[in-house]
CSV table of C-alpha atoms in Angstrom, one decimal:
chain,number,residue,atom,x,y,z
A,15,MET,CA,99.9,120.4,124.2
A,16,ASP,CA,101.4,117.3,125.7
A,17,ASN,CA,105.0,117.0,124.3
A,18,MET,CA,104.3,113.3,123.7
A,19,ASP,CA,101.9,114.2,120.9
A,20,LEU,CA,104.8,115.3,118.8
A,21,THR,CA,107.2,112.4,119.4
A,22,CYS,CA,107.7,109.5,117.1
A,23,GLY,CA,107.5,106.2,118.9
A,24,HIS,CA,108.1,102.6,117.7
A,25,PHE,CA,104.6,102.2,116.4
A,26,VAL,CA,102.6,104.1,113.7
A,27,ASN,CA,100.1,106.7,114.9
A,28,PRO,CA,96.6,105.3,114.2
A,29,PHE,CA,95.2,108.9,114.0
A,30,THR,CA,97.0,109.5,110.8
A,31,ASP,CA,95.3,108.3,107.6
A,32,ILE,CA,98.0,105.9,106.5
A,33,GLY,CA,98.7,104.7,110.1
A,34,PHE,CA,95.0,103.7,110.4
A,35,LYS,CA,95.2,101.9,107.0
A,36,ILE,CA,98.3,100.0,108.0
A,37,ILE,CA,96.8,98.7,111.2
A,38,PHE,CA,93.3,97.9,109.9
A,39,GLY,CA,93.0,98.4,106.1
A,40,GLN,CA,95.3,95.9,104.4
A,41,PRO,CA,94.7,92.2,103.8
A,42,ALA,CA,97.3,91.2,106.3
A,43,SER,CA,95.5,93.1,109.0
A,44,LYS,CA,92.0,91.8,108.3
A,45,GLU,CA,91.9,89.7,111.5
A,46,LEU,CA,92.7,92.7,113.6
A,47,LEU,CA,89.8,94.6,112.1
A,48,ILE,CA,87.5,91.7,112.7
A,49,THR,CA,88.6,91.5,116.3
A,50,LEU,CA,88.0,95.2,116.9
A,51,LEU,CA,84.6,95.1,115.2
A,52,ASN,CA,83.5,92.0,117.1
A,53,GLU,CA,84.4,93.7,120.4
A,54,LEU,CA,82.4,96.8,119.4
A,55,LEU,CA,79.4,94.7,118.4
A,56,ALA,CA,79.6,92.1,121.2
A,57,GLY,CA,76.2,90.7,122.0
A,58,GLU,CA,74.7,92.1,118.8
A,59,HIS,CA,76.6,90.5,115.9
A,60,ARG,CA,79.6,88.4,115.3
A,61,ILE,CA,81.7,88.6,112.1
A,62,GLU,CA,83.6,85.5,110.9
A,63,ASN,CA,85.0,87.0,107.7
A,64,LEU,CA,84.9,90.1,105.6
A,65,ILE,CA,86.2,91.6,102.4
A,66,PHE,CA,87.4,95.2,101.7
A,67,LEU,CA,85.3,97.0,99.0
A,68,ASP,CA,86.7,99.9,97.0
A,69,LYS,CA,87.5,102.8,99.4
A,70,GLU,CA,86.2,105.2,96.8
A,71,ASN,CA,82.6,104.9,95.7
A,72,HIS,CA,83.1,106.3,92.2
A,73,SER,CA,79.4,106.3,91.4
A,74,ASP,CA,78.8,108.8,94.3
A,75,SER,CA,79.5,112.4,94.2
A,76,MET,CA,78.8,115.6,96.1
A,77,ALA,CA,79.9,118.9,94.4
A,78,ASP,CA,81.8,116.7,91.9
A,79,ALA,CA,84.0,115.2,94.6
A,80,GLY,CA,84.1,111.4,95.3
A,81,ILE,CA,82.8,110.2,98.6
A,82,ILE,CA,85.6,108.5,100.5
A,83,TYR,CA,85.3,106.1,103.4
A,84,ASP,CA,88.4,105.1,105.3
A,85,LEU,CA,87.3,101.5,105.1
A,86,TYR,CA,84.3,100.0,103.5
A,87,CYS,CA,83.7,96.3,104.1
A,88,LEU,CA,81.2,93.5,103.4
A,89,THR,CA,80.8,90.7,106.0
A,90,ASP,CA,80.3,87.0,105.2
A,91,THR,CA,76.6,87.4,106.4
A,92,GLY,CA,75.9,90.4,104.2
A,93,GLU,CA,76.3,93.4,106.4
A,94,TYR,CA,78.1,96.5,105.2
A,95,ILE,CA,80.5,98.3,107.5
A,96,ILE,CA,81.9,101.8,107.2
A,97,VAL,CA,84.9,102.5,109.4
A,98,GLU,CA,86.4,106.0,109.6
A,99,MET,CA,89.1,107.5,111.7
A,100,GLN,CA,88.6,111.3,111.9
A,101,ASN,CA,91.5,113.2,113.5
A,102,ARG,CA,90.1,116.6,113.9
A,103,PHE,CA,86.8,118.4,114.3
A,104,HIS,CA,85.1,119.9,111.3
A,105,SER,CA,81.6,121.4,110.9
A,106,SER,CA,78.7,119.2,109.8
A,107,PHE,CA,80.7,116.0,110.8
A,108,LEU,CA,77.5,114.3,111.9
A,109,ASP,CA,75.7,115.3,108.7
A,110,ARG,CA,78.5,113.8,106.7
A,111,THR,CA,78.4,110.5,108.6
A,112,LEU,CA,74.6,110.4,107.9
A,113,PHE,CA,75.3,110.9,104.2
A,114,TYR,CA,77.8,108.1,104.2
A,115,MET,CA,75.3,105.8,105.8
A,116,CYS,CA,72.4,106.7,103.5
A,117,ARG,CA,74.5,106.4,100.4
A,118,ALA,CA,75.7,103.0,101.4
A,119,ILE,CA,72.1,101.9,102.0
A,120,GLY,CA,71.0,103.3,98.6
A,121,ARG,CA,73.7,101.5,96.7
A,122,GLN,CA,72.4,98.2,97.9
A,123,VAL,CA,69.3,98.7,95.8
A,124,GLU,CA,71.2,100.4,92.9
A,125,ASN,CA,73.8,97.6,92.7
A,126,LEU,CA,71.7,94.6,93.7
A,127,ARG,CA,73.4,92.2,91.4
A,128,GLU,CA,76.9,93.2,92.5
A,129,LYS,CA,75.8,92.9,96.1
A,130,ARG,CA,74.7,89.3,95.5
A,131,ARG,CA,77.9,88.5,93.7
A,132,LYS,CA,80.1,89.7,96.6
A,133,GLU,CA,78.0,87.9,99.2
A,134,ARG,CA,78.4,84.6,97.3
A,135,GLU,CA,82.1,85.2,96.9
A,136,LEU,CA,82.4,85.5,100.7
A,137,GLN,CA,80.3,82.4,101.3
A,138,THR,CA,82.1,80.2,98.8
A,139,GLY,CA,85.6,81.6,99.2
A,140,LYS,CA,86.1,82.0,95.4
A,141,PRO,CA,85.1,84.6,92.8
A,142,GLU,CA,82.3,83.8,90.4
A,143,THR,CA,82.5,84.4,86.6
A,144,GLU,CA,79.7,86.3,85.0
A,145,GLU,CA,78.4,83.1,83.4
A,146,ASP,CA,78.3,81.3,86.8
A,147,PHE,CA,76.5,84.1,88.4
A,148,LEU,CA,73.9,84.4,85.7
A,149,LEU,CA,73.1,80.7,85.9
A,150,SER,CA,72.7,80.9,89.7
A,151,GLU,CA,70.7,84.2,89.6
A,152,PRO,CA,67.2,83.6,91.0
A,153,MET,CA,64.0,84.6,89.1
A,154,GLN,CA,63.1,88.2,89.1
A,155,GLU,CA,61.7,89.2,92.5
A,156,ASN,CA,58.7,91.2,93.3
A,157,TYR,CA,58.9,95.0,93.8
A,158,GLY,CA,58.9,94.9,97.6
A,159,SER,CA,61.7,92.4,98.0
A,160,ARG,CA,63.9,94.6,95.9
A,161,TYR,CA,64.1,96.9,98.9
A,162,LYS,CA,65.0,94.3,101.5
A,163,LEU,CA,68.2,95.7,103.1
A,164,SER,CA,71.3,94.4,104.7
A,165,THR,CA,72.4,96.2,107.9
A,166,VAL,CA,74.9,99.0,107.4
A,167,TYR,CA,77.1,99.8,110.4
A,168,GLY,CA,79.0,103.1,110.7
A,169,ILE,CA,81.9,103.0,113.1
A,170,PHE,CA,83.4,106.5,113.6
A,171,LEU,CA,86.6,106.7,115.6
A,172,MET,CA,87.1,110.4,116.5
A,173,ASN,CA,90.2,112.1,117.9
A,174,PHE,CA,88.2,115.1,119.0
A,175,ARG,CA,85.0,116.1,121.0
A,176,GLU,CA,81.9,116.5,118.9
A,177,PRO,CA,79.6,119.2,120.3
A,178,GLY,CA,76.6,117.4,118.8
A,179,LEU,CA,77.1,114.3,120.9
A,180,GLU,CA,77.0,113.7,124.6
A,181,GLU,CA,80.2,114.1,126.6
A,182,LYS,CA,81.1,110.5,126.8
A,183,PHE,CA,83.3,108.0,124.9
A,184,ARG,CA,80.8,105.9,123.1
A,185,THR,CA,77.5,106.9,121.5
A,186,ASP,CA,75.3,104.3,119.8
A,187,THR,CA,72.5,105.4,117.5
A,188,VAL,CA,69.6,103.5,116.0
A,189,ILE,CA,66.3,104.3,114.3
A,190,ALA,CA,63.8,104.1,117.1
A,191,ASP,CA,60.5,105.3,118.3
A,192,ARG,CA,61.0,108.5,120.2
A,193,GLU,CA,58.6,107.7,123.0
A,194,SER,CA,59.2,104.0,123.7
A,195,GLY,CA,62.8,103.7,122.4
A,196,LYS,CA,61.8,100.6,120.5
A,197,VAL,CA,64.0,100.0,117.4
A,198,VAL,CA,61.9,100.6,114.3
A,199,ASN,CA,64.5,99.5,111.7
A,200,PRO,CA,67.5,97.4,112.7
A,201,HIS,CA,69.5,98.0,109.5
A,202,PHE,CA,70.9,101.4,110.4
A,203,ARG,CA,73.5,101.5,113.1
A,204,GLN,CA,76.1,104.1,114.0
A,205,ILE,CA,78.7,104.0,116.7
A,206,PHE,CA,80.7,107.1,117.6
A,207,LEU,CA,83.8,106.8,119.7
A,208,GLN,CA,85.2,110.1,121.1
A,209,PHE,CA,88.7,109.2,122.2
A,210,PRO,CA,89.3,112.3,124.3
A,211,TYR,CA,86.7,110.9,126.7
A,212,PHE,CA,88.4,107.6,127.1
A,213,THR,CA,90.4,108.2,130.3
A,214,LYS,CA,91.0,104.7,131.6
A,215,GLU,CA,94.6,103.6,132.6
A,216,LEU,CA,95.9,100.2,131.4
A,217,LYS,CA,95.5,98.8,134.9
A,218,ASP,CA,91.8,99.6,134.8
A,219,CYS,CA,91.2,97.9,131.4
A,220,GLU,CA,89.8,94.5,132.2
A,221,THR,CA,88.2,93.6,128.9
A,222,LEU,CA,89.8,93.1,125.5
A,223,TYR,CA,87.6,95.9,124.2
A,224,ASP,CA,89.0,98.4,126.7
A,225,LYS,CA,92.6,97.2,126.0
A,226,LEU,CA,92.2,97.7,122.3
A,227,ILE,CA,90.8,101.2,122.7
A,228,TYR,CA,93.6,102.1,125.2
A,229,THR,CA,96.2,100.8,122.8
A,230,LEU,CA,94.8,102.8,119.8
A,231,LYS,CA,94.9,105.9,121.9
A,232,ASN,CA,98.4,105.5,123.3
A,233,MET,CA,100.5,103.2,121.1
A,234,GLN,CA,102.1,106.0,119.1
A,235,HIS,CA,104.1,107.0,122.2
A,236,TRP,CA,105.4,103.5,123.0
A,237,ASN,CA,108.6,101.8,122.2
A,238,ARG,CA,107.2,98.4,123.0
A,239,MET,CA,103.9,96.7,123.9
A,240,PRO,CA,103.2,96.8,127.7
A,241,ASP,CA,103.6,93.4,129.4
A,242,ALA,CA,100.0,93.6,130.5
A,243,LEU,CA,98.9,93.2,126.8
A,244,LYS,CA,99.3,89.4,126.5
A,245,GLU,CA,96.6,88.5,124.1
A,246,GLN,CA,97.6,87.3,120.6
A,247,VAL,CA,96.0,90.2,118.9
A,248,PHE,CA,98.5,92.6,120.4
A,249,ASN,CA,101.4,90.4,119.1
A,250,ARG,CA,100.0,90.8,115.7
A,251,LEU,CA,99.4,94.5,116.2
A,252,GLU,CA,103.0,94.9,117.3
A,253,GLU,CA,104.3,93.2,114.2
A,254,LEU,CA,102.0,95.2,111.7
A,255,ALA,CA,102.3,98.6,113.3
A,256,ALA,CA,106.1,98.8,113.9
A,257,VAL,CA,107.5,101.7,112.0
A,258,ALA,CA,110.6,99.7,111.3
A,259,ASN,CA,108.6,97.1,109.5
A,260,LEU,CA,107.1,99.5,106.9
A,261,SER,CA,108.0,99.3,103.3
A,262,LEU,CA,110.0,102.2,101.9
A,263,GLU,CA,106.9,103.5,100.1
A,264,ASP,CA,104.7,103.2,103.2
A,265,ARG,CA,107.4,104.9,105.3
A,266,ILE,CA,107.6,107.9,103.0
A,267,ALA,CA,103.8,108.2,103.0
A,268,TYR,CA,103.6,107.8,106.8
A,269,ASP,CA,106.3,110.4,107.4
A,270,LYS,CA,104.3,112.9,105.3
A,271,ALA,CA,101.0,111.9,107.1
A,272,LEU,CA,102.7,112.3,110.5
A,273,ASP,CA,103.9,115.8,109.5
A,274,ARG,CA,100.4,116.8,108.6
A,275,TYR,CA,99.1,115.4,111.9
A,276,ARG,CA,101.7,117.4,113.9
A,277,VAL,CA,101.0,120.6,112.1
A,278,SER,CA,97.2,120.2,112.6
A,279,ARG,CA,97.8,119.6,116.4
A,280,ILE,CA,100.0,122.7,116.6
A,281,VAL,CA,97.4,124.9,114.7
A,282,GLU,CA,94.6,123.6,117.0
A,283,GLU,CA,96.7,124.3,120.1
A,284,ASP,CA,97.5,127.8,118.9
A,285,ALA,CA,93.8,128.5,118.2
A,286,ARG,CA,92.8,127.2,121.7
A,287,GLU,CA,95.5,129.4,123.4
A,288,ALA,CA,94.4,132.4,121.4
A,289,GLY,CA,90.8,131.8,122.3
A,290,TRP,CA,91.7,131.4,126.0
A,291,LYS,CA,93.6,134.7,126.0
A,292,LYS,CA,90.7,136.4,124.3
A,293,GLY,CA,88.3,135.0,126.8
A,294,LEU,CA,90.5,136.0,129.7
A,295,ALA,CA,90.8,139.6,128.4
A,296,GLU,CA,87.0,139.8,127.8
A,297,GLY,CA,86.4,138.4,131.3
A,298,GLN,CA,88.8,141.0,132.9
A,299,ALA,CA,87.1,143.8,131.0
A,300,LYS,CA,83.6,142.7,132.2
A,301,GLU,CA,85.0,142.5,135.7
A,302,LYS,CA,86.3,146.1,135.5
A,303,VAL,CA,82.9,147.3,134.3
A,304,ALA,CA,81.1,145.6,137.2
A,305,ILE,CA,83.5,147.1,139.7
A,306,ALA,CA,83.1,150.6,138.2
A,307,ARG,CA,79.3,150.4,138.4
A,308,ASN,CA,79.5,149.3,142.1
A,309,LEU,CA,81.9,152.1,142.9
A,310,LYS,CA,79.7,154.6,141.2
A,311,SER,CA,76.7,153.4,143.3
A,312,LEU,CA,78.8,154.0,146.4
A,313,GLY,CA,79.3,157.6,145.4
A,314,LEU,CA,82.9,157.7,144.2
A,315,SER,CA,83.9,160.2,141.6
A,316,THR,CA,84.8,159.4,138.0
A,317,ALA,CA,88.5,160.1,138.8
A,318,GLN,CA,88.5,157.8,141.8
A,319,ILE,CA,86.8,155.0,139.9
A,320,ALA,CA,89.3,155.4,137.0
A,321,GLN,CA,92.2,155.1,139.5
A,322,ALA,CA,90.7,152.1,141.2
A,323,THR,CA,89.9,150.1,138.0
A,324,GLY,CA,92.6,151.2,135.5
A,325,LEU,CA,89.9,152.5,133.1
A,326,THR,CA,90.2,155.9,131.6
A,327,GLU,CA,87.7,158.5,132.8
A,328,GLU,CA,86.0,158.4,129.4
A,329,GLU,CA,85.6,154.6,129.7
A,330,VAL,CA,84.2,155.1,133.2
A,331,GLU,CA,81.7,157.6,132.0
A,332,SER,CA,80.7,155.4,129.1
A,333,THR,CA,80.4,152.3,131.4
A,334,VAL,CA,78.4,153.7,134.3
A,335,ASN,CA,76.0,155.5,132.0
A,336,ASN,CA,75.0,152.5,129.9
């Protein structure tokens, strides 16, 4: 493990749960989140404003547990956006992201009135009372229009390699025809970002998009923002993400989150090392077996083969006869 992974820099670690929330999930950081999302969706969609919805969808459950999104947002043009930072691999991760997406889509139909209220609140800039909303509510729509959906974007920032995805940094998924590739339904979009595959150095980051990704990957090791990051967004990021600027409550929570992050990295590193040693031992054993069989084919005795390979005579007999 790189020793830098366990150091505490000037800035919060975005791969911790509270670090990610500090950078992107509080009202003061909304503009940062909008900037990141617009860079991710460049050429496809542009967000001018958004609001944070409840992070816990208390109406949803799986095995009696609430379904938690790191960030759940509604844009001023009616799109829903799920943003999750996942620090470590776990089984069925892709299935879980699919469940998140499908549940967010289903809630649009289940909570149609609340959806319209939130959309109007974003458009007008002020909350509506129940009376205002009922007066402005249109006549009952026909059955088909009830299922007209807003787009749901799932943005998944991953500090690990997912075996179910290609070995690259960014994977974009849509619902498309398998043969032609034509998009069938534009309202379901997922973007997976596997940070271990982002290997650019700062000097190679020419776009704001690349600079943002580079910063998220490396900022926990820095004592100050590099001079090359001159855009205003990085000045704001420097102010929000400085550990010294955290409230006492956030600092205590962040220190605990950082401890969990460090422990998880140590456990993963130990598991990798144990796996490497096991694989090496198995490889050496297979090599000895292959050598023993070759020596037997050359007519050497069991004792000679045992001496040459380090196997016991019983192991040699068992090996060459199977």
